Amino acid sequence: MAKNLPVLASSSPSFLIVCIALAGWSCGPNTPGVEGADLGGDGEGENDAAPTCGDGVQTSDELCDDGNRTAGDGCSPECVPSGTHLECNPILEGHWENQAYALLAMPDRTFVAAGKLLVEDGLARGWIGRYEETGNQLWFVQITPTNEDYGSVVDLAPDGQNGVWALIQNGAMGELVHFDASGVADQPIDITSAVEMPLVAYAIEFVAESLWVGGRIQGDLWLGRYEPVSEQFSTLLLEDHLGFDDEIRALGQTETEVVFAGTVSTSPNSQSDVLVTASTDILFVRFDLQGNEVGRTLWGADPGSEFARVADVVVSDGGGQWFIGGSLRPFDPTQREQSWMGRILPEPAWSWSSAGVVESDGGVGFGDVSPFEGAVVLAAGAYTTLGEGWIAQFGGEGAVGWRQANSSPEFQNYEEQRFAVDSEGRLRSLGKAWTRDGSSLLKECVLAW
């Protein structure tokens, strides 16, 4: 169990993290295991048992066996289904509305997580913590917004020197806070005051010693850049698409360019002063590292769709492919929200949606999208009779390769919320187990691949 775990609600259940060493898989340090497990990964245990993983015959100590030891094909080289939780570390337990919004794997083999926690009814605070890869907490900071009773940390970005930048969202304000490696915070930077316009900021990206920020100003797309050395903000883009509400929630980068995926409305966002779900397109815009626009693509809605797409994440595989993922908001208020993801470049674009994949009354909440080992993976939470966390892998043209459903027996629901690839090349997820009107547990896990 992780040390120094902050407990925010005395009603939260106790738990025990146990590692059972399956064939070909070694447990982490100080974790209970099974004698005779293959600790060297060569298929032979301490008792010289004959190797069986990968022979196509599933034995009692295997969770799958597809006849090979190829990673990423649905059954891992250790004969564990791809996407299964291996080593899990508890991060935060407390109110059922606590959230995890960001996960960063750091070069020193630690990771940083952040989100929102409920400290009392109607009062939320942002939180950020740094942890060893074993889950041991190094530091934890509860952030009180400057002028609001409600706030959360909605994004993180590395600073290039083993520290992190945090984006705090609190009402109609946005703040940037820098934390060094030991958790010491600098004075918050009020983005609204610096830009001198009311804005909502959603995403940050650290690029070439500057911090890019995406959001919206009075319903228009806004992209800004903050220079920490000069402490100056500049606006790179302020644009209205068709006169309705637009926003930038997704920023991404490669070694040569920075991009945003903006959600632009193509119909009114209200009728007779009542908010409605507007139809949307996705605007994908590319910049060089100096902030000059070098290209844009407008991704229109699917004909006849019953949902409006929102771009929450944009990522590159580093080889020329760009992927976007996010929520699907139903036009019919009786339907539940779904998730989508797709490739916008290179053409032809393709997309996938969870609509129709689950039971008719079930929704799928979007978590994250990440390229990994030549594929792209989706994190989500599916809500039917019981909530399950989804890890799904997609091939080059959008076909689902496999999908793994993870759950937490002590709670009614589980959802996968964020991905990170650690310094050892392992895919990790940050998820939430929760029971409505009860408690929750946020935990970080290494995933089988």
XYZ file of C-alpha atoms in Angstrom:
449
model
C 0.000 0.000 0.000
C 1.262 3.485 -0.791
C 2.521 5.533 2.118
C 1.098 8.881 3.206
C -2.137 8.399 1.264
C -4.342 11.436 1.957
C -7.691 10.297 3.344
C -10.435 12.857 2.861
C -13.479 10.852 3.932
C -13.563 8.499 6.877
C -16.291 6.432 5.193
C -13.954 5.249 2.400
C -13.437 1.481 2.391
C -10.130 -0.105 3.157
C -8.329 -2.035 0.440
C -5.300 -4.249 -0.158
C -3.207 -4.235 -3.303
C -1.960 -7.772 -3.961
C 0.187 -8.897 -6.864
C -0.264 -12.502 -7.972
C 2.688 -13.535 -10.080
C 1.281 -15.146 -13.193
C 3.416 -17.236 -15.536
C 6.114 -15.102 -17.096
C 5.333 -12.090 -14.903
C 7.334 -10.849 -11.930
C 5.790 -8.908 -9.099
C 7.020 -5.499 -8.060
C 9.179 -4.953 -4.973
C 7.663 -5.624 -1.561
C 4.532 -7.126 -3.143
C 3.159 -10.559 -2.237
C 3.744 -13.086 -5.009
C 3.643 -16.769 -5.781
C 6.688 -18.922 -5.223
C 8.131 -20.371 -8.410
C 6.976 -17.532 -10.679
C 9.151 -16.639 -13.644
C 11.054 -13.629 -12.311
C 13.475 -13.465 -15.179
C 10.960 -13.443 -18.013
C 12.510 -16.473 -19.746
C 9.488 -18.741 -19.287
C 11.165 -20.932 -16.618
C 10.326 -20.508 -12.962
C 12.375 -21.228 -9.920
C 10.881 -24.749 -9.856
C 11.943 -25.350 -13.498
C 8.342 -25.734 -14.620
C 7.964 -26.190 -18.371
C 7.038 -22.945 -20.131
C 3.446 -22.834 -21.327
C 2.690 -19.170 -22.127
C 2.367 -18.794 -25.872
C 1.673 -22.438 -26.763
C -2.028 -21.831 -27.436
C -3.216 -23.922 -24.482
C -4.589 -21.867 -21.588
C -3.614 -23.320 -18.235
C -4.867 -22.491 -14.750
C -2.134 -19.909 -14.174
C -2.824 -18.067 -17.441
C -5.599 -15.543 -18.094
C -5.238 -15.987 -21.857
C -3.023 -17.831 -24.362
C -3.293 -16.979 -28.056
C -0.448 -19.158 -29.245
C 2.263 -16.500 -29.323
C 4.085 -14.037 -27.095
C 3.473 -10.964 -29.246
C 2.774 -7.750 -27.360
C -0.296 -5.656 -28.098
C -2.352 -8.337 -29.847
C -4.929 -8.765 -27.076
C -2.967 -11.286 -25.013
C 0.312 -10.020 -23.583
C 3.639 -11.946 -23.651
C 2.875 -12.857 -20.007
C -0.495 -14.399 -20.971
C -2.491 -11.596 -19.371
C -5.167 -9.847 -21.496
C -3.842 -6.606 -22.972
C -5.123 -3.595 -21.049
C -5.407 -5.489 -17.752
C -4.241 -3.713 -14.609
C -0.960 -5.182 -13.374
C 0.620 -3.072 -10.631
C -1.787 -0.475 -9.170
C -1.045 2.363 -6.778
C -3.765 4.172 -4.778
C -3.495 7.938 -5.261
C -6.415 9.606 -3.517
C -9.543 8.442 -1.725
C -12.496 10.473 -0.528
C -15.689 12.005 -1.939
C -17.279 10.269 -4.931
C -17.032 13.482 -6.994
C -13.232 13.694 -6.731
C -11.659 13.677 -10.184
C -8.333 13.022 -11.911
C -7.754 15.252 -14.929
C -4.046 14.913 -15.697
C -1.189 12.398 -15.477
C 2.466 13.057 -16.339
C 5.287 10.521 -16.337
C 8.510 12.297 -15.387
C 12.068 11.472 -16.541
C 13.201 10.619 -12.983
C 10.723 7.679 -12.916
C 8.200 9.556 -10.798
C 4.771 10.643 -11.973
C 2.582 13.672 -11.292
C -1.206 13.542 -11.120
C -3.766 16.300 -10.630
C -7.482 17.013 -10.590
C -10.318 18.157 -8.352
C -11.369 17.180 -4.845
C -14.481 18.004 -2.830
C -13.604 19.354 0.599
C -17.235 19.986 1.612
C -20.614 20.281 -0.073
C -20.334 22.594 -3.065
C -16.718 23.513 -2.341
C -14.002 22.114 -4.590
C -10.242 22.535 -4.609
C -7.615 21.647 -7.133
C -5.031 19.046 -6.153
C -1.641 17.980 -7.465
C 0.691 15.267 -6.179
C 3.978 13.652 -7.092
C 4.596 9.924 -6.591
C 7.318 7.363 -6.940
C 6.591 4.605 -9.452
C 5.739 2.350 -6.484
C 2.961 4.790 -5.517
C 4.777 6.291 -2.531
C 3.652 9.905 -2.247
C 6.479 12.460 -2.401
C 4.299 15.547 -1.970
C 0.660 16.601 -2.230
C -0.730 20.134 -2.556
C -4.322 21.265 -2.221
C -4.800 24.438 -4.274
C -7.166 27.191 -3.209
C -8.250 29.419 -6.124
C -7.484 33.100 -5.733
C -11.001 34.524 -6.045
C -13.325 31.526 -6.189
C -14.740 28.851 -3.912
C -14.581 26.299 -6.723
C -11.516 25.249 -8.683
C -9.667 22.341 -10.230
C -6.370 21.516 -11.913
C -7.406 20.651 -15.480
C -4.025 20.130 -17.177
C -0.305 19.666 -16.542
C 2.803 20.286 -18.624
C 6.466 19.498 -17.862
C 8.792 22.486 -17.604
C 11.838 20.756 -19.105
C 13.690 20.785 -15.755
C 11.827 18.104 -13.764
C 9.186 20.531 -12.548
C 5.628 21.012 -13.809
C 3.184 23.706 -14.826
C -0.413 23.367 -13.650
C -3.452 24.996 -15.237
C -6.086 25.899 -12.651
C -9.628 26.531 -13.781
C -11.844 28.466 -11.412
C -15.040 29.870 -12.787
C -14.394 32.506 -15.436
C -10.735 32.743 -14.451
C -7.661 30.736 -15.272
C -4.346 30.589 -13.445
C -0.944 29.072 -14.156
C 1.155 27.779 -11.266
C 4.678 26.404 -11.522
C 5.830 23.662 -9.116
C 9.447 22.635 -8.769
C 10.484 19.000 -8.321
C 9.982 19.199 -4.542
C 6.466 20.663 -4.779
C 7.303 24.308 -4.004
C 4.917 26.573 -5.923
C 5.621 29.960 -7.460
C 3.165 32.839 -7.332
C 0.048 32.082 -9.449
C -0.232 33.849 -12.799
C -3.709 35.231 -13.504
C -4.254 34.581 -17.219
C -7.421 36.694 -17.374
C -5.669 39.772 -15.987
C -2.612 39.230 -18.181
C -4.663 38.974 -21.388
C -7.073 41.679 -20.204
C -10.092 39.759 -21.461
C -12.461 37.303 -19.731
C -11.463 33.809 -20.762
C -11.724 30.143 -19.863
C -8.514 28.112 -20.324
C -8.620 24.341 -20.888
C -5.207 23.092 -22.031
C -1.483 23.857 -21.802
C 1.593 22.631 -23.670
C 5.243 23.475 -22.886
C 7.040 24.246 -26.160
C 10.604 25.590 -26.630
C 10.783 27.326 -23.226
C 7.311 28.834 -23.546
C 3.858 27.741 -22.396
C 1.037 27.586 -24.939
C -2.513 27.926 -23.572
C -5.781 27.062 -25.302
C -9.314 28.111 -24.406
C -12.048 30.540 -25.354
C -12.743 34.245 -25.009
C -16.404 35.262 -25.101
C -17.278 32.206 -27.169
C -14.366 32.538 -29.635
C -11.328 30.304 -30.144
C -8.295 31.598 -28.260
C -4.680 30.437 -28.340
C -2.067 32.246 -26.273
C 1.575 31.895 -25.335
C 3.278 32.731 -22.048
C 7.017 33.437 -21.855
C 8.246 32.577 -18.318
C 11.499 34.552 -18.703
C 9.849 37.835 -19.703
C 6.591 37.026 -17.856
C 4.650 38.189 -20.912
C 1.504 36.822 -22.589
C 0.783 37.115 -26.297
C -2.289 36.093 -28.293
C -1.522 33.841 -31.256
C -5.121 33.356 -32.406
C -8.513 34.833 -31.553
C -11.116 33.647 -34.033
C -14.872 33.347 -34.399
C -15.953 30.514 -36.706
C -19.639 31.035 -37.567
C -20.851 33.343 -34.817
C -21.647 30.623 -32.281
C -19.652 29.251 -29.310
C -16.188 27.871 -30.084
C -13.386 26.606 -27.824
C -9.928 25.013 -27.761
C -9.689 22.111 -25.320
C -6.934 20.098 -27.031
C -3.277 21.004 -27.665
C -0.509 18.749 -28.972
C 3.035 18.970 -30.287
C 5.861 17.224 -32.118
C 9.501 18.275 -32.481
C 8.577 20.627 -35.328
C 5.021 21.850 -34.782
C 2.264 22.663 -32.323
C -1.403 21.984 -33.069
C -4.809 22.566 -31.605
C -8.091 20.775 -32.203
C -10.908 23.237 -31.668
C -14.621 22.517 -31.302
C -16.571 25.005 -33.444
C -20.351 25.269 -33.291
C -22.319 25.324 -36.539
C -25.734 26.064 -35.022
C -27.031 28.185 -32.122
C -26.112 27.152 -28.583
C -29.437 28.317 -27.150
C -33.085 28.614 -28.123
C -35.347 31.085 -26.349
C -32.683 31.508 -23.650
C -32.554 27.733 -23.094
C -29.187 26.032 -23.638
C -29.201 23.327 -26.309
C -26.546 21.065 -27.814
C -25.246 22.776 -30.934
C -24.008 20.866 -33.975
C -20.225 21.031 -34.285
C -17.225 20.639 -36.578
C -13.631 20.045 -35.507
C -11.034 22.615 -36.587
C -7.452 21.288 -36.676
C -4.781 24.002 -36.959
C -0.988 23.558 -37.152
C 1.722 26.065 -36.183
C 5.496 26.084 -36.377
C 7.384 26.467 -33.101
C 7.557 30.244 -33.590
C 3.766 30.517 -33.597
C 3.150 30.919 -37.345
C 0.155 29.057 -38.752
C 1.207 26.490 -41.369
C -2.040 24.692 -42.142
C -5.604 23.916 -41.121
C -8.212 21.232 -41.712
C -11.931 21.389 -40.997
C -13.424 18.009 -40.028
C -17.172 18.133 -40.605
C -19.845 16.231 -38.713
C -20.987 12.811 -39.878
C -24.232 13.133 -41.892
C -27.270 12.228 -39.839
C -25.363 11.945 -36.579
C -27.391 12.172 -33.367
C -24.410 13.618 -31.487
C -22.140 16.659 -31.518
C -18.415 15.937 -31.421
C -16.131 17.672 -28.917
C -12.345 17.607 -29.281
C -10.823 16.948 -25.840
C -7.443 15.444 -26.824
C -5.117 15.687 -29.843
C -1.938 13.575 -30.045
C 0.676 12.552 -32.596
C 2.383 9.193 -33.017
C 5.559 11.029 -34.036
C 5.369 9.506 -37.512
C 2.978 11.914 -39.214
C -0.334 10.637 -37.827
C -2.549 12.906 -35.728
C -5.383 11.527 -33.598
C -8.259 13.393 -31.942
C -10.652 12.103 -29.291
C -13.393 13.418 -27.088
C -17.008 13.385 -26.005
C -20.132 12.930 -28.100
C -22.920 15.142 -26.760
C -26.430 13.936 -27.673
C -28.912 16.304 -29.307
C -31.674 14.339 -27.546
C -31.420 15.108 -23.803
C -32.817 11.671 -22.960
C -29.770 9.961 -24.469
C -26.443 9.522 -22.695
C -23.071 10.929 -23.654
C -20.751 8.747 -25.725
C -17.079 8.800 -26.758
C -15.348 9.093 -30.113
C -11.848 9.091 -31.551
C -10.301 9.213 -34.986
C -7.346 10.038 -37.197
C -7.416 13.368 -38.985
C -4.026 13.103 -40.726
C -2.911 11.657 -43.009
C -5.964 11.399 -45.214
C -8.257 9.607 -45.542
C -9.509 10.418 -42.064
C -11.371 7.792 -40.058
C -13.382 7.873 -36.846
C -14.927 5.493 -34.345
C -17.804 6.050 -31.939
C -19.091 4.154 -28.917
C -22.688 4.932 -29.887
C -24.443 1.602 -30.315
C -21.565 -0.385 -28.836
C -23.069 -0.607 -25.338
C -26.630 -1.240 -24.193
C -29.218 1.187 -25.514
C -29.418 3.026 -22.206
C -25.674 2.992 -21.544
C -23.231 5.845 -21.965
C -19.459 5.884 -22.447
C -17.558 8.751 -20.829
C -14.391 9.797 -22.658
C -11.054 9.581 -20.851
C -7.979 9.852 -23.080
C -6.273 8.807 -26.323
C -2.615 7.848 -26.657
C -0.399 6.378 -29.401
C 1.507 3.341 -28.148
C 3.649 0.679 -29.809
C 2.413 1.365 -33.328
C -1.266 1.531 -32.371
C -3.570 4.022 -30.661
C -5.430 3.314 -27.418
C -8.571 4.781 -25.900
C -9.419 5.188 -22.212
C -13.085 5.499 -21.269
C -15.755 4.593 -18.734
C -18.795 2.585 -19.841
C -21.958 2.917 -17.763
C -24.547 0.164 -18.029
C -25.659 -2.018 -15.119
C -22.202 -1.619 -13.628
C -19.589 0.919 -14.680
C -16.469 -0.500 -16.343
C -13.232 1.167 -17.317
C -12.394 0.566 -20.972
C -8.979 0.229 -22.551
C -9.356 -0.271 -26.308
C -6.727 -0.627 -29.021
C -7.222 0.495 -32.620
C -5.371 -0.443 -35.762
C -4.218 1.855 -38.541
C -7.621 2.239 -40.217
C -9.774 2.470 -37.107
C -10.675 -1.176 -36.569
C -10.892 -2.180 -32.889
C -8.119 -4.689 -32.209
C -9.188 -5.520 -28.666
C -11.052 -4.020 -25.725
C -10.429 -4.733 -22.055
C -12.973 -3.905 -19.334
C -11.521 -3.200 -15.881
C -13.530 -2.846 -12.691
C -13.092 -2.459 -8.944
C -15.129 -4.921 -6.828
C -15.460 -2.565 -3.867
C -17.207 0.110 -5.953
C -20.181 0.330 -8.313
C -18.290 2.060 -11.116
C -14.842 2.302 -12.618
C -13.595 4.593 -15.363
C -10.226 4.993 -17.059
C -9.353 8.682 -17.208
C -5.781 9.376 -18.343
C -2.749 7.704 -19.978
C 1.002 8.217 -19.652
C 4.012 6.317 -20.995
C 6.729 6.013 -18.341
C 10.517 6.172 -18.707
C 10.658 2.382 -19.134
C 8.213 2.477 -22.043
C 5.244 1.040 -20.111
C 1.703 2.302 -20.613
C 0.125 3.547 -17.386
C -3.423 4.681 -16.676
C -5.044 6.864 -14.049
C -8.562 5.715 -13.177
C -11.398 6.288 -10.764
C -13.419 3.729 -8.810
C -16.537 5.205 -7.258
C -19.998 4.680 -5.841
C -22.582 7.422 -6.405
C -23.330 9.391 -3.237
C -20.519 7.469 -1.559
C -16.755 7.400 -1.849
C -14.127 7.059 -4.550
C -10.588 5.824 -5.051
C -8.264 7.274 -7.677
C -5.518 4.845 -8.640
C -2.648 4.648 -11.129
C -1.867 1.328 -12.820
C 0.651 -0.267 -15.153
C -1.224 -1.914 -18.030
C -0.486 -5.277 -19.604
C 0.330 -4.955 -23.286
